[in-house]
PDB file of C-alpha atoms in Angstrom:
ATOM      1  CA  MET S   1     138.492  79.761  55.420  1.00  0.00           C
ATOM      2  CA  LEU S   2     135.406  80.837  56.817  1.00  0.00           C
ATOM      3  CA  ALA S   3     136.768  80.603  60.543  1.00  0.00           C
ATOM      4  CA  GLY S   4     139.212  82.946  59.378  1.00  0.00           C
ATOM      5  CA  LEU S   5     137.251  85.771  58.203  1.00  0.00           C
ATOM      6  CA  PHE S   6     135.127  85.557  61.407  1.00  0.00           C
ATOM      7  CA  ASN S   7     138.600  86.271  63.392  1.00  0.00           C
ATOM      8  CA  LYS S   8     138.810  89.659  61.248  1.00  0.00           C
ATOM      9  CA  LEU S   9     135.801  90.845  63.488  1.00  0.00           C
ATOM     10  CA  THR S  10     136.738  93.583  65.453  1.00  0.00           C
ATOM     11  CA  GLY S  11     135.294  96.384  67.407  1.00  0.00           C
ATOM     12  CA  SER S  12     133.999  97.953  64.184  1.00  0.00           C
ATOM     13  CA  THR S  13     130.754  99.812  64.585  1.00  0.00           C
ATOM     14  CA  SER S  14     129.202  98.387  61.670  1.00  0.00           C
ATOM     15  CA  VAL S  15     127.235  95.138  61.899  1.00  0.00           C
ATOM     16  CA  PRO S  16     129.426  92.278  60.487  1.00  0.00           C
ATOM     17  CA  ALA S  17     127.192  90.401  57.342  1.00  0.00           C
ATOM     18  CA  ILE S  18     128.064  87.960  55.014  1.00  0.00           C
ATOM     19  CA  GLU S  19     127.548  88.146  51.592  1.00  0.00           C
ATOM     20  CA  HIS S  20     125.310  85.818  49.678  1.00  0.00           C
ATOM     21  CA  ASP S  21     128.162  84.125  47.934  1.00  0.00           C
ATOM     22  CA  GLU S  22     129.918  83.473  50.954  1.00  0.00           C
ATOM     23  CA  LEU S  23     127.123  82.043  52.836  1.00  0.00           C
ATOM     24  CA  VAL S  24     126.225  79.592  49.689  1.00  0.00           C
ATOM     25  CA  LYS S  25     129.772  78.515  50.101  1.00  0.00           C
ATOM     26  CA  ALA S  26     129.591  78.154  53.872  1.00  0.00           C
ATOM     27  CA  HIS S  27     126.335  76.326  53.634  1.00  0.00           C
ATOM     28  CA  GLN S  28     127.536  73.639  51.081  1.00  0.00           C
ATOM     29  CA  GLN S  29     130.561  73.246  53.114  1.00  0.00           C
ATOM     30  CA  ARG S  30     128.607  72.983  56.498  1.00  0.00           C
ATOM     31  CA  SER S  31     131.115  75.311  57.967  1.00  0.00           C
ATOM     32  CA  CYS S  32     128.767  77.416  59.825  1.00  0.00           C
ATOM     33  CA  VAL S  33     125.690  76.928  61.872  1.00  0.00           C
ATOM     34  CA  ILE S  34     122.764  78.966  60.474  1.00  0.00           C
ATOM     35  CA  VAL S  35     120.320  80.336  63.311  1.00  0.00           C
ATOM     36  CA  ASP S  36     117.214  81.454  61.694  1.00  0.00           C
ATOM     37  CA  VAL S  37     115.747  84.121  64.215  1.00  0.00           C
ATOM     38  CA  ARG S  38     112.279  84.544  62.902  1.00  0.00           C
ATOM     39  CA  GLU S  39     108.993  83.301  65.052  1.00  0.00           C
ATOM     40  CA  PRO S  40     108.282  79.496  64.854  1.00  0.00           C
ATOM     41  CA  HIS S  41     105.473  79.914  62.508  1.00  0.00           C
ATOM     42  CA  GLU S  42     107.517  81.854  59.912  1.00  0.00           C
ATOM     43  CA  PHE S  43     110.393  79.369  60.205  1.00  0.00           C
ATOM     44  CA  LYS S  44     108.067  76.562  59.362  1.00  0.00           C
ATOM     45  CA  GLY S  45     106.777  78.352  56.406  1.00  0.00           C
ATOM     46  CA  GLY S  46     110.366  77.629  54.767  1.00  0.00           C
ATOM     47  CA  HIS S  47     113.924  77.927  56.265  1.00  0.00           C
ATOM     48  CA  ILE S  48     117.422  77.177  54.696  1.00  0.00           C
ATOM     49  CA  PRO S  49     117.967  73.570  55.045  1.00  0.00           C
ATOM     50  CA  GLY S  50     119.653  72.714  57.896  1.00  0.00           C
ATOM     51  CA  ALA S  51     119.001  76.169  59.759  1.00  0.00           C
ATOM     52  CA  VAL S  52     118.238  75.876  63.364  1.00  0.00           C
ATOM     53  CA  ASN S  53     115.224  78.221  64.790  1.00  0.00           C
ATOM     54  CA  HIS S  54     116.037  80.625  68.019  1.00  0.00           C
ATOM     55  CA  PRO S  55     113.145  83.065  67.543  1.00  0.00           C
ATOM     56  CA  LEU S  56     114.386  86.574  68.564  1.00  0.00           C
ATOM     57  CA  SER S  57     111.579  86.643  71.015  1.00  0.00           C
ATOM     58  CA  ARG S  58     113.215  84.356  73.287  1.00  0.00           C
ATOM     59  CA  PHE S  59     117.040  85.075  71.838  1.00  0.00           C
ATOM     60  CA  ASP S  60     119.932  84.171  74.127  1.00  0.00           C
ATOM     61  CA  PRO S  61     123.398  84.311  72.745  1.00  0.00           C
ATOM     62  CA  GLU S  62     124.320  81.917  75.416  1.00  0.00           C
ATOM     63  CA  ARG S  63     122.354  79.315  73.846  1.00  0.00           C
ATOM     64  CA  LEU S  64     124.280  79.226  70.480  1.00  0.00           C
ATOM     65  CA  GLY S  65     126.842  76.387  69.978  1.00  0.00           C
ATOM     66  CA  HIS S  66     130.379  77.235  69.718  1.00  0.00           C
ATOM     67  CA  ASP S  67     131.714  74.359  67.374  1.00  0.00           C
ATOM     68  CA  LYS S  68     131.275  76.631  64.293  1.00  0.00           C
ATOM     69  CA  PRO S  69     130.626  79.977  63.485  1.00  0.00           C
ATOM     70  CA  VAL S  70     127.568  81.184  63.339  1.00  0.00           C
ATOM     71  CA  VAL S  71     125.465  83.098  60.534  1.00  0.00           C
ATOM     72  CA  LEU S  72     122.143  84.638  61.780  1.00  0.00           C
ATOM     73  CA  ILE S  73     119.109  85.192  59.316  1.00  0.00           C
ATOM     74  CA  CYS S  74     115.622  86.376  59.238  1.00  0.00           C
ATOM     75  CA  GLN S  75     112.770  87.605  56.698  1.00  0.00           C
ATOM     76  CA  ALA S  76     114.727  90.699  55.690  1.00  0.00           C
ATOM     77  CA  GLY S  77     117.902  91.606  57.724  1.00  0.00           C
ATOM     78  CA  ARG S  78     116.431  93.556  60.627  1.00  0.00           C
ATOM     79  CA  ARG S  79     116.027  90.958  63.167  1.00  0.00           C
ATOM     80  CA  SER S  80     119.212  89.517  62.854  1.00  0.00           C
ATOM     81  CA  ALA S  81     120.921  92.382  62.966  1.00  0.00           C
ATOM     82  CA  THR S  82     119.509  92.962  66.433  1.00  0.00           C
ATOM     83  CA  ALA S  83     120.208  89.381  67.409  1.00  0.00           C
ATOM     84  CA  LEU S  84     123.718  89.864  66.171  1.00  0.00           C
ATOM     85  CA  ARG S  85     124.198  93.071  68.218  1.00  0.00           C
ATOM     86  CA  ARG S  86     123.022  91.330  71.297  1.00  0.00           C
ATOM     87  CA  ALA S  87     125.560  88.365  70.875  1.00  0.00           C
ATOM     88  CA  LEU S  88     128.237  90.807  69.868  1.00  0.00           C
ATOM     89  CA  SER S  89     127.503  92.593  73.387  1.00  0.00           C
ATOM     90  CA  ALA S  90     127.501  89.221  74.926  1.00  0.00           C
ATOM     91  CA  GLY S  91     131.125  88.438  73.410  1.00  0.00           C
ATOM     92  CA  ARG S  92     130.680  86.338  70.724  1.00  0.00           C
ATOM     93  CA  LYS S  93     133.174  87.085  67.928  1.00  0.00           C
ATOM     94  CA  ASP S  94     132.727  84.426  65.559  1.00  0.00           C
ATOM     95  CA  ILE S  95     129.326  85.401  64.501  1.00  0.00           C
ATOM     96  CA  ARG S  96     127.791  87.414  61.225  1.00  0.00           C
ATOM     97  CA  HIS S  97     124.138  88.130  59.765  1.00  0.00           C
ATOM     98  CA  TYR S  98     123.119  87.554  56.388  1.00  0.00           C
ATOM     99  CA  ALA S  99     121.447  91.057  55.535  1.00  0.00           C
ATOM    100  CA  GLY S 100     119.443  89.793  52.942  1.00  0.00           C
ATOM    101  CA  GLY S 101     117.228  87.784  55.088  1.00  0.00           C
ATOM    102  CA  MET S 102     115.244  85.089  53.641  1.00  0.00           C
ATOM    103  CA  ASN S 103     113.869  87.591  51.136  1.00  0.00           C
ATOM    104  CA  GLY S 104     117.042  87.773  49.641  1.00  0.00           C
ATOM    105  CA  TRP S 105     117.987  83.916  49.898  1.00  0.00           C
ATOM    106  CA  ARG S 106     115.064  82.960  47.989  1.00  0.00           C
ATOM    107  CA  ALA S 107     115.301  85.940  45.486  1.00  0.00           C
ATOM    108  CA  ARG S 108     118.845  84.538  44.616  1.00  0.00           C
ATOM    109  CA  GLY S 109     117.395  80.924  44.086  1.00  0.00           C
ATOM    110  CA  GLY S 110     118.571  79.876  47.656  1.00  0.00           C
ATOM    111  CA  SER S 111     117.221  76.297  48.671  1.00  0.00           C
ATOM    112  CA  VAL S 112     114.165  76.525  51.221  1.00  0.00           C
ATOM    113  CA  ALA S 113     112.961  73.602  53.050  1.00  0.00           C
TER     114      ALA S 113
END
């Protein structure tokens, strides 16, 4: 299901984002990889359980796995949007970002490790 939504991504000029409820469902179903692009000290301060850390300062789209769609997250949405644009420019299609970031995730009651 989520993969089908990712497949709808085209050459749109807008930044592909995932809504909160959709991210919660994908996280529960483990149907995506959540990549946190904050720096390691921020990641250690609390992240979505199961997320992996690929800091924007060293972000390389080639290091992202290809087995599941990817959702990028940061603190407030700016860095994940930057990482998303880099990944899209590198040819990734199965990728979006969570614009609310960890601030939005926490505000909506999302679990934090």
